[in-house]
CSV table of C-alpha atoms in Angstrom, one decimal:
chain,number,residue,atom,x,y,z
A,52,MET,CA,-15.4,48.2,-21.4
A,53,ARG,CA,-11.6,48.6,-21.5
A,54,LEU,CA,-11.3,47.0,-18.1
A,55,ILE,CA,-13.4,44.1,-19.2
A,56,LEU,CA,-11.2,43.6,-22.3
A,57,LEU,CA,-8.0,43.8,-20.2
A,58,ALA,CA,-9.4,41.2,-17.8
A,59,ALA,CA,-10.3,38.9,-20.6
A,60,ALA,CA,-6.9,39.3,-22.1
A,61,LEU,CA,-5.3,38.5,-18.8
A,62,LEU,CA,-7.5,35.4,-18.4
A,63,LEU,CA,-6.5,34.2,-21.8
A,64,ALA,CA,-2.8,34.8,-21.1
A,65,THR,CA,-3.1,32.9,-17.8
A,66,SER,CA,-4.9,30.0,-19.4
A,67,ALA,CA,-2.2,29.8,-22.2
A,68,HIS,CA,0.6,29.8,-19.6
A,69,ALA,CA,-1.2,27.0,-17.7
A,70,GLN,CA,-1.5,24.9,-20.8
A,71,ASP,CA,2.2,25.5,-21.7
A,72,ALA,CA,3.2,24.5,-18.2
A,73,ALA,CA,1.1,21.3,-18.4
A,74,ARG,CA,2.5,20.4,-21.8
A,75,LYS,CA,6.0,20.9,-20.6
A,76,LEU,CA,5.5,18.7,-17.6
A,77,ALA,CA,3.8,16.0,-19.7
A,78,GLN,CA,6.8,15.9,-22.0
A,79,ASP,CA,9.3,15.9,-19.2
A,80,ALA,CA,7.7,13.4,-16.9
A,81,ILE,CA,7.7,9.7,-17.5
A,82,ILE,CA,4.0,8.9,-18.3
A,83,VAL,CA,3.1,5.3,-17.7
A,84,ASP,CA,-0.4,4.1,-18.8
A,85,THR,CA,-1.1,0.6,-17.6
A,86,HIS,CA,-4.0,-0.2,-19.9
A,87,ILE,CA,-4.3,0.4,-23.6
A,88,ASP,CA,-6.3,-2.1,-25.7
A,89,ALA,CA,-4.5,-1.5,-29.0
A,90,PRO,CA,-3.5,-5.2,-29.6
A,91,GLY,CA,-7.1,-6.5,-29.7
A,92,ILE,CA,-8.0,-3.9,-32.3
A,93,LEU,CA,-5.0,-4.8,-34.4
A,94,MET,CA,-6.3,-8.3,-34.6
A,95,ASP,CA,-9.7,-7.1,-35.9
A,96,SER,CA,-8.5,-4.3,-38.1
A,97,TRP,CA,-4.8,-3.7,-38.8
A,98,ALA,CA,-3.5,-0.1,-38.6
A,99,ASP,CA,0.1,1.0,-38.7
A,100,LEU,CA,0.4,2.5,-35.2
A,101,GLY,CA,3.9,3.7,-36.0
A,102,ASN,CA,2.1,6.5,-38.1
A,103,GLU,CA,-1.0,8.5,-37.4
A,104,ALA,CA,-4.1,6.3,-37.3
A,105,LYS,CA,-7.1,8.5,-37.3
A,106,ASP,CA,-9.5,5.9,-36.0
A,107,ARG,CA,-7.4,4.8,-33.0
A,108,GLU,CA,-6.8,6.4,-29.6
A,109,PHE,CA,-3.2,5.2,-29.4
A,110,ASP,CA,-0.6,5.6,-32.1
A,111,TYR,CA,3.0,6.9,-32.1
A,112,ALA,CA,2.2,10.4,-33.2
A,113,LYS,CA,-0.5,10.9,-30.6
A,114,ALA,CA,1.7,9.3,-27.9
A,115,ARG,CA,4.5,11.7,-28.6
A,116,ALA,CA,2.2,14.7,-28.7
A,117,GLY,CA,0.8,13.7,-25.3
A,118,GLY,CA,4.1,12.8,-23.7
A,119,LEU,CA,3.3,9.1,-23.2
A,120,ASP,CA,6.4,7.1,-22.6
A,121,VAL,CA,5.3,3.6,-21.4
A,122,ALA,CA,2.1,2.1,-22.8
A,123,PHE,CA,1.1,-1.3,-21.4
A,124,MET,CA,-0.4,-3.2,-24.3
A,125,SER,CA,-3.4,-5.2,-23.1
A,126,ILE,CA,-3.4,-8.8,-24.2
A,127,TYR,CA,-7.1,-9.3,-23.6
A,128,THR,CA,-9.0,-12.5,-24.0
A,129,SER,CA,-12.7,-12.9,-23.5
A,130,ALA,CA,-14.7,-15.4,-21.4
A,131,ARG,CA,-16.0,-16.8,-24.7
A,132,GLN,CA,-12.4,-17.5,-25.8
A,133,ASP,CA,-11.7,-19.1,-22.5
A,134,ALA,CA,-14.8,-21.4,-22.9
A,135,ASP,CA,-14.0,-22.5,-26.5
A,136,GLY,CA,-10.3,-23.0,-25.8
A,137,SER,CA,-9.0,-20.3,-28.2
A,138,ALA,CA,-7.6,-17.9,-25.5
A,139,TRP,CA,-4.0,-19.4,-25.8
A,140,GLN,CA,-4.0,-18.8,-29.6
A,141,ALA,CA,-5.5,-15.3,-29.3
A,142,ALA,CA,-3.0,-14.2,-26.7
A,143,ASN,CA,0.0,-15.4,-28.7
A,144,ALA,CA,-1.4,-13.7,-31.8
A,145,MET,CA,-1.7,-10.4,-30.0
A,146,ILE,CA,1.8,-10.6,-28.7
A,147,ASP,CA,3.0,-11.4,-32.2
A,148,GLY,CA,1.2,-8.3,-33.4
A,149,VAL,CA,3.0,-6.1,-30.8
A,150,GLU,CA,6.3,-7.6,-31.8
A,151,ALA,CA,5.6,-7.0,-35.5
A,152,LEU,CA,4.8,-3.3,-34.7
A,153,VAL,CA,8.1,-3.0,-32.9
A,154,GLN,CA,10.0,-4.7,-35.7
A,155,ARG,CA,8.4,-2.4,-38.3
A,156,HIS,CA,9.4,0.7,-36.3
A,157,PRO,CA,12.4,0.0,-34.1
A,158,ASP,CA,13.1,3.7,-34.0
A,159,ARG,CA,9.7,4.5,-32.6
A,160,PHE,CA,8.8,1.5,-30.4
A,161,ALA,CA,10.5,-1.0,-28.1
A,162,ILE,CA,9.1,-3.8,-25.9
A,163,LEU,CA,9.8,-3.1,-22.2
A,164,THR,CA,10.3,-6.0,-19.9
A,165,SER,CA,12.0,-4.3,-17.0
A,166,PRO,CA,11.7,-0.9,-15.5
A,167,LYS,CA,15.5,-0.8,-15.3
A,168,ASP,CA,15.6,-0.6,-19.1
A,169,ALA,CA,13.2,2.3,-19.4
A,170,GLU,CA,15.6,5.2,-19.4
A,171,ARG,CA,17.9,3.6,-21.9
A,172,LEU,CA,15.1,2.5,-24.3
A,173,LEU,CA,13.4,5.9,-24.2
A,174,GLN,CA,16.4,7.5,-25.9
A,175,GLY,CA,15.6,8.7,-29.3
A,176,GLY,CA,11.9,9.3,-28.6
A,177,ARG,CA,10.7,5.7,-28.5
A,178,VAL,CA,7.4,4.7,-26.9
A,179,LEU,CA,7.9,1.6,-24.8
A,180,LEU,CA,5.4,-1.2,-24.9
A,181,PRO,CA,5.3,-3.6,-21.9
A,182,LEU,CA,2.6,-6.3,-22.0
A,183,GLY,CA,-0.2,-6.8,-19.6
A,184,MET,CA,-2.4,-9.9,-19.9
A,185,GLU,CA,-6.1,-9.0,-19.2
A,186,ASN,CA,-7.7,-12.3,-18.1
A,187,GLY,CA,-5.7,-15.3,-17.0
A,188,ALA,CA,-7.5,-17.6,-19.4
A,189,PRO,CA,-4.5,-18.2,-21.7
A,190,ILE,CA,-2.7,-19.9,-18.8
A,191,GLY,CA,-5.3,-22.7,-19.0
A,192,ASP,CA,-4.7,-25.1,-16.2
A,193,LYS,CA,-0.9,-25.3,-16.7
A,194,LEU,CA,1.2,-23.4,-14.2
A,195,GLU,CA,4.2,-23.6,-16.5
A,196,ASN,CA,2.4,-21.4,-18.9
A,197,LEU,CA,3.2,-18.5,-16.6
A,198,LYS,CA,6.9,-18.9,-17.4
A,199,PHE,CA,6.0,-19.2,-21.1
A,200,PHE,CA,4.2,-15.8,-21.1
A,201,PHE,CA,6.8,-14.2,-18.8
A,202,ASP,CA,9.4,-15.2,-21.4
A,203,ARG,CA,7.1,-13.6,-24.1
A,204,GLY,CA,7.2,-10.3,-22.2
A,205,VAL,CA,4.0,-10.4,-20.0
A,206,ARG,CA,4.6,-8.3,-16.9
A,207,TYR,CA,1.1,-8.2,-15.3
A,208,ILE,CA,-1.9,-10.5,-15.3
A,209,THR,CA,-5.4,-9.5,-14.5
A,210,LEU,CA,-6.5,-12.8,-12.9
A,211,ALA,CA,-10.1,-12.8,-14.3
A,212,HIS,CA,-12.3,-10.6,-16.5
A,213,SER,CA,-16.0,-10.8,-17.2
A,214,ALA,CA,-16.6,-14.3,-16.0
A,215,ASN,CA,-15.4,-16.7,-13.3
A,216,ASN,CA,-12.4,-18.7,-14.5
A,217,ARG,CA,-10.0,-21.4,-13.3
A,218,ILE,CA,-8.2,-18.8,-11.1
A,219,ALA,CA,-10.7,-16.4,-9.6
A,220,ASP,CA,-14.2,-14.9,-9.6
A,221,SER,CA,-15.3,-12.0,-11.8
A,222,SER,CA,-16.9,-8.8,-10.3
A,223,TYR,CA,-19.5,-8.9,-13.1
A,224,VAL,CA,-20.9,-12.3,-12.2
A,225,ILE,CA,-23.6,-12.7,-9.5
A,226,ASP,CA,-22.9,-16.4,-8.8
A,227,LYS,CA,-19.4,-16.7,-7.6
A,228,GLN,CA,-17.6,-20.0,-8.1
A,229,TRP,CA,-14.7,-19.7,-5.6
A,230,ASN,CA,-15.6,-17.0,-3.2
A,231,GLY,CA,-11.9,-16.1,-3.3
A,232,LEU,CA,-9.2,-17.8,-5.4
A,233,SER,CA,-9.3,-21.4,-6.6
A,234,PRO,CA,-6.7,-23.8,-5.3
A,235,PHE,CA,-5.0,-23.3,-8.7
A,236,GLY,CA,-5.4,-19.6,-8.4
A,237,ARG,CA,-3.4,-19.6,-5.2
A,238,ASP,CA,-0.6,-21.4,-6.9
A,239,VAL,CA,-0.8,-18.9,-9.8
A,240,VAL,CA,-0.3,-15.9,-7.5
A,241,LYS,CA,2.6,-17.6,-5.8
A,242,GLU,CA,4.3,-18.4,-9.1
A,243,MET,CA,3.7,-14.9,-10.4
A,244,ASN,CA,5.5,-13.7,-7.3
A,245,ARG,CA,8.4,-16.0,-8.0
A,246,LEU,CA,8.7,-14.9,-11.6
A,247,GLY,CA,8.2,-11.2,-11.0
A,248,ILE,CA,4.8,-10.8,-12.8
A,249,MET,CA,2.6,-8.2,-11.2
A,250,VAL,CA,-0.7,-9.5,-9.8
A,251,ASP,CA,-3.5,-7.4,-11.1
A,252,VAL,CA,-6.8,-7.3,-9.1
A,253,SER,CA,-8.9,-5.2,-11.5
A,254,HIS,CA,-12.1,-6.9,-12.6
A,255,LEU,CA,-12.0,-9.4,-9.7
A,256,ALA,CA,-14.8,-10.0,-7.3
A,257,ASP,CA,-14.1,-8.6,-3.9
A,258,GLY,CA,-13.4,-12.0,-2.3
A,259,SER,CA,-11.0,-13.0,-5.0
A,260,ALA,CA,-9.2,-9.6,-4.9
A,261,MET,CA,-8.8,-9.7,-1.2
A,262,GLU,CA,-7.4,-13.2,-1.1
A,263,ALA,CA,-5.0,-12.4,-3.9
A,264,ILE,CA,-3.7,-9.3,-2.0
A,265,ASN,CA,-3.4,-11.3,1.2
A,266,ILE,CA,-1.5,-14.3,-0.1
A,267,SER,CA,0.8,-12.3,-2.4
A,268,LYS,CA,4.2,-11.8,-0.9
A,269,MET,CA,4.8,-8.9,-3.4
A,270,PRO,CA,2.9,-5.6,-3.9
A,271,VAL,CA,-0.2,-5.9,-6.2
A,272,ILE,CA,-1.7,-3.5,-8.6
A,273,ALA,CA,-5.2,-2.6,-9.9
A,274,SER,CA,-4.3,-1.8,-13.5
A,275,HIS,CA,-7.5,0.1,-14.4
A,276,SER,CA,-9.9,0.5,-11.5
A,277,ALA,CA,-11.9,3.5,-10.5
A,278,PHE,CA,-13.1,4.0,-7.0
A,279,ARG,CA,-16.4,2.5,-5.9
A,280,HIS,CA,-17.1,5.4,-3.6
A,281,PHE,CA,-18.6,7.1,-6.7
A,282,THR,CA,-20.5,4.0,-7.9
A,283,PRO,CA,-21.7,2.2,-4.8
A,284,ASP,CA,-23.3,-0.8,-6.5
A,285,PHE,CA,-20.6,-1.4,-9.1
A,286,GLU,CA,-18.4,-4.2,-7.9
A,287,ARG,CA,-16.1,-3.7,-10.9
A,288,ASN,CA,-14.7,-0.5,-9.3
A,289,ILE,CA,-12.4,-1.0,-6.3
A,290,SER,CA,-13.8,-0.6,-2.7
A,291,ASP,CA,-12.2,1.5,-0.1
A,292,GLU,CA,-11.2,-1.6,1.8
A,293,LEU,CA,-9.5,-3.2,-1.1
A,294,ALA,CA,-7.8,0.0,-2.2
A,295,LYS,CA,-6.3,0.4,1.3
A,296,ALA,CA,-5.2,-3.2,1.2
A,297,VAL,CA,-3.4,-2.6,-2.2
A,298,ALA,CA,-1.7,0.4,-0.7
A,299,ALA,CA,-0.7,-1.3,2.5
A,300,LYS,CA,0.9,-4.0,0.4
A,301,GLY,CA,3.0,-1.3,-1.4
A,302,GLY,CA,0.9,-1.4,-4.6
A,303,VAL,CA,-0.9,1.2,-6.7
A,304,VAL,CA,-4.5,1.8,-8.0
A,305,GLN,CA,-4.5,3.0,-11.6
A,306,VAL,CA,-7.4,5.2,-12.4
A,307,PRO,CA,-9.2,4.7,-15.8
A,308,PHE,CA,-10.7,7.4,-18.0
A,309,GLY,CA,-13.7,5.4,-19.5
A,310,THR,CA,-17.1,6.8,-18.9
A,311,ALA,CA,-18.4,3.3,-17.9
A,312,PHE,CA,-16.2,3.4,-14.8
A,313,ILE,CA,-16.2,7.1,-13.7
A,314,ASP,CA,-19.8,8.0,-14.4
A,315,PRO,CA,-22.4,6.6,-12.0
A,316,ALA,CA,-25.2,6.2,-14.5
A,317,SER,CA,-22.9,4.6,-17.0
A,318,ALA,CA,-21.5,2.2,-14.4
A,319,ALA,CA,-25.0,1.1,-13.5
A,320,ASP,CA,-25.7,0.3,-17.1
A,321,THR,CA,-22.4,-1.5,-17.5
A,322,GLN,CA,-23.1,-3.7,-14.5
A,323,ALA,CA,-26.7,-4.4,-15.7
A,324,HIS,CA,-25.3,-5.2,-19.2
A,325,PHE,CA,-22.9,-7.9,-18.0
A,326,ARG,CA,-25.6,-9.5,-15.8
A,327,ALA,CA,-28.0,-9.4,-18.8
A,328,ILE,CA,-25.4,-11.2,-20.9
A,329,ASN,CA,-24.9,-13.8,-18.2
A,330,ASP,CA,-28.7,-14.4,-18.2
A,331,PHE,CA,-28.7,-14.5,-22.0
A,332,ASN,CA,-25.9,-17.1,-22.1
A,333,ARG,CA,-27.6,-19.2,-19.3
A,334,ARG,CA,-30.9,-19.2,-21.3
A,335,ASN,CA,-29.2,-20.2,-24.5
A,336,ALA,CA,-27.5,-23.1,-22.6
A,337,GLU,CA,-30.9,-24.2,-21.4
A,338,LEU,CA,-32.3,-24.0,-24.9
A,339,LYS,CA,-29.4,-26.0,-26.4
A,340,ALA,CA,-30.0,-28.7,-23.8
A,341,GLN,CA,-33.6,-28.9,-24.8
A,342,GLY,CA,-32.8,-29.0,-28.5
A,343,LYS,CA,-34.4,-25.7,-29.2
A,344,PRO,CA,-33.1,-22.8,-31.4
A,345,ALA,CA,-30.8,-20.3,-29.7
A,346,LEU,CA,-31.6,-16.7,-29.0
A,347,ASP,CA,-30.1,-14.1,-31.4
A,348,ARG,CA,-27.1,-12.4,-29.8
A,349,ALA,CA,-27.1,-9.7,-32.5
A,350,ARG,CA,-30.7,-8.8,-31.8
A,351,PHE,CA,-29.9,-8.8,-28.0
A,352,ASP,CA,-27.1,-6.3,-28.6
A,353,LYS,CA,-29.2,-4.1,-30.8
A,354,ASP,CA,-32.1,-4.0,-28.4
A,355,TRP,CA,-29.7,-3.3,-25.5
A,356,GLU,CA,-28.0,-0.4,-27.2
A,357,ALA,CA,-31.3,1.1,-28.2
A,358,ALA,CA,-32.5,1.0,-24.6
A,359,HIS,CA,-29.2,2.3,-23.1
A,360,PRO,CA,-27.8,5.3,-25.0
A,361,PRO,CA,-24.2,6.3,-24.1
A,362,HIS,CA,-23.7,8.7,-21.1
A,363,GLN,CA,-21.2,11.6,-21.0
A,364,SER,CA,-18.3,12.1,-18.7
A,365,THR,CA,-15.8,14.8,-17.9
A,366,LEU,CA,-12.2,15.4,-17.0
A,367,ALA,CA,-13.5,16.7,-13.7
A,368,GLN,CA,-14.8,13.2,-12.9
A,369,VAL,CA,-11.3,11.7,-13.6
A,370,LEU,CA,-9.8,14.4,-11.4
A,371,ASP,CA,-12.3,13.6,-8.6
A,372,GLN,CA,-11.3,10.0,-8.8
A,373,ILE,CA,-7.6,10.9,-8.4
A,374,ASP,CA,-8.4,13.3,-5.6
A,375,TYR,CA,-10.4,10.7,-3.7
A,376,GLY,CA,-7.7,8.0,-4.2
A,377,VAL,CA,-4.9,10.3,-2.9
A,378,LYS,CA,-7.0,11.2,0.2
A,379,LEU,CA,-7.8,7.6,0.8
A,380,VAL,CA,-4.5,5.8,0.2
A,381,GLY,CA,-1.9,8.5,-0.2
A,382,ILE,CA,-0.1,10.2,-3.1
A,383,ASP,CA,2.3,7.2,-3.5
A,384,HIS,CA,-0.4,4.7,-4.4
A,385,VAL,CA,-2.4,6.3,-7.3
A,386,GLY,CA,-1.6,6.2,-11.0
A,387,ILE,CA,-3.4,6.0,-14.4
A,388,GLY,CA,-4.7,3.2,-16.5
A,389,SER,CA,-6.8,4.9,-19.2
A,390,ASP,CA,-8.4,1.9,-21.1
A,391,PHE,CA,-7.9,3.8,-24.3
A,392,ASP,CA,-9.1,1.8,-27.3
A,393,GLY,CA,-11.1,-0.4,-25.0
A,394,VAL,CA,-14.2,1.5,-24.2
A,395,ASP,CA,-15.6,2.3,-27.7
A,396,GLY,CA,-14.7,5.9,-27.5
A,397,GLU,CA,-16.8,6.6,-24.4
A,398,LEU,CA,-14.4,9.0,-22.8
A,399,PRO,CA,-14.3,12.5,-21.5
A,400,ASN,CA,-14.1,15.1,-24.3
A,401,GLU,CA,-10.8,16.4,-22.8
A,402,LEU,CA,-9.3,12.8,-22.7
A,403,LYS,CA,-10.2,11.3,-26.1
A,404,THR,CA,-6.7,10.0,-27.0
A,405,VAL,CA,-3.2,9.6,-25.7
A,406,ALA,CA,-2.5,13.0,-27.1
A,407,ASP,CA,-4.6,14.5,-24.2
A,408,TYR,CA,-2.5,13.7,-21.1
A,409,PRO,CA,-1.5,17.4,-20.9
A,410,ASN,CA,-5.2,18.2,-20.2
A,411,LEU,CA,-5.0,15.8,-17.2
A,412,VAL,CA,-1.8,17.4,-16.1
A,413,ALA,CA,-3.3,20.9,-16.4
A,414,GLY,CA,-6.3,19.7,-14.3
A,415,LEU,CA,-4.1,18.3,-11.6
A,416,GLN,CA,-2.1,21.6,-11.5
A,417,ALA,CA,-5.2,23.6,-11.3
A,418,ARG,CA,-6.3,21.5,-8.3
A,419,GLY,CA,-3.1,22.4,-6.5
A,420,TYR,CA,-0.9,19.3,-7.0
A,421,ARG,CA,2.8,19.9,-6.9
A,422,ASP,CA,4.7,18.9,-10.0
A,423,ALA,CA,6.7,16.3,-8.0
A,424,ASP,CA,3.4,14.6,-7.0
A,425,ILE,CA,2.0,14.8,-10.5
A,426,ARG,CA,5.1,12.9,-11.7
A,427,LYS,CA,4.3,10.2,-9.2
A,428,ILE,CA,0.7,9.9,-10.5
A,429,LEU,CA,1.8,9.9,-14.1
A,430,GLY,CA,4.1,7.0,-13.8
A,431,GLY,CA,6.6,7.2,-10.9
A,432,ASN,CA,4.4,5.2,-8.5
A,433,LEU,CA,3.9,2.3,-11.0
A,434,LEU,CA,7.6,2.2,-11.9
A,435,ARG,CA,8.5,2.0,-8.2
A,436,THR,CA,6.0,-0.8,-7.6
A,437,TRP,CA,7.1,-2.7,-10.7
A,438,ALA,CA,10.8,-2.4,-9.7
A,439,ARG,CA,10.0,-3.8,-6.2
A,440,ILE,CA,8.2,-6.8,-7.6
A,441,GLU,CA,10.9,-7.5,-10.1
A,442,ALA,CA,13.5,-7.4,-7.3
A,443,GLY,CA,11.3,-9.6,-5.1
A,444,GLU,CA,10.9,-7.0,-2.4
A,445,GLY,CA,7.7,-7.7,-0.5
A,446,LYS,CA,6.1,-5.8,2.2
């Protein structure tokens, strides 16, 4: 019995030491998360993220506890906002919201527009908030709007989201419009290269993603894309071919934490859900043309949720994604893009908020990653890629 107690005590001491080492590295390394959906929630329900917000996955207190330094704020607009012409207004309102947060807490937050400014702005314990635009809808059909949003601080643009748009095809849609990029989309990529805006291929259909990678003169990123190896029929996740193309261009694939991306059963439900929504919208368009009453979207959503209960995911699945990516494209081309505040809380128990990055670090250490390589995954790779794009250094 005494030997058993001694062994248990040793195990606890070893575990505590491992957690301490992980927390220390998380605080010392520069952690860059390329996808946090806080701005959209701020538009729906304001919370002062400069203080603890119990119902949010990102706030200043949690970020400091987890060691998060650079949190890309997602300026997300939906396919519906694209269709009704409100995407421009929505994007600008979200940027205003981020600016207001910074102005309210200049000692805690700063907007980051260049990786060269990161070290200076981090002084004093600030969390830096660069902007990433998820869906190119706010650009409309005006190429000059890219310069407008660049001047407002946007430093990456996810070309499309859940529907085909003026630029590219979505991975969620069965019927592709462009089978690559539109003519306007090709001009968009070239102008993004000129301005120094990162081209983001997450959410894109394979043909659109590959053309964007091929015509870009700069490295490209996938801001929050898990690897399709684990979810073979889920086009939303990045294929091996595309991941290799991103790496060959000098870019980086940022692994998300959301259950919908890393768990095969949940990914299948997610794909089916978007296709069902596409069918629902198509049917309502037909009914409208016939002068008949529309189907009830609230009822559709309620029935879907009842038939598709949430699945569970684990930290191990996130670590498996990173392991696979490192083996596929190399340690210099993998990072993190959590999707915190964007997946309705469907996350591994060990990665519920931005306070939990030390759990990810501990998992990587337990799998044998050197601290220097963990630093690359946590943010070094993304900062290197961003700096090259800003400098106009193609590959």
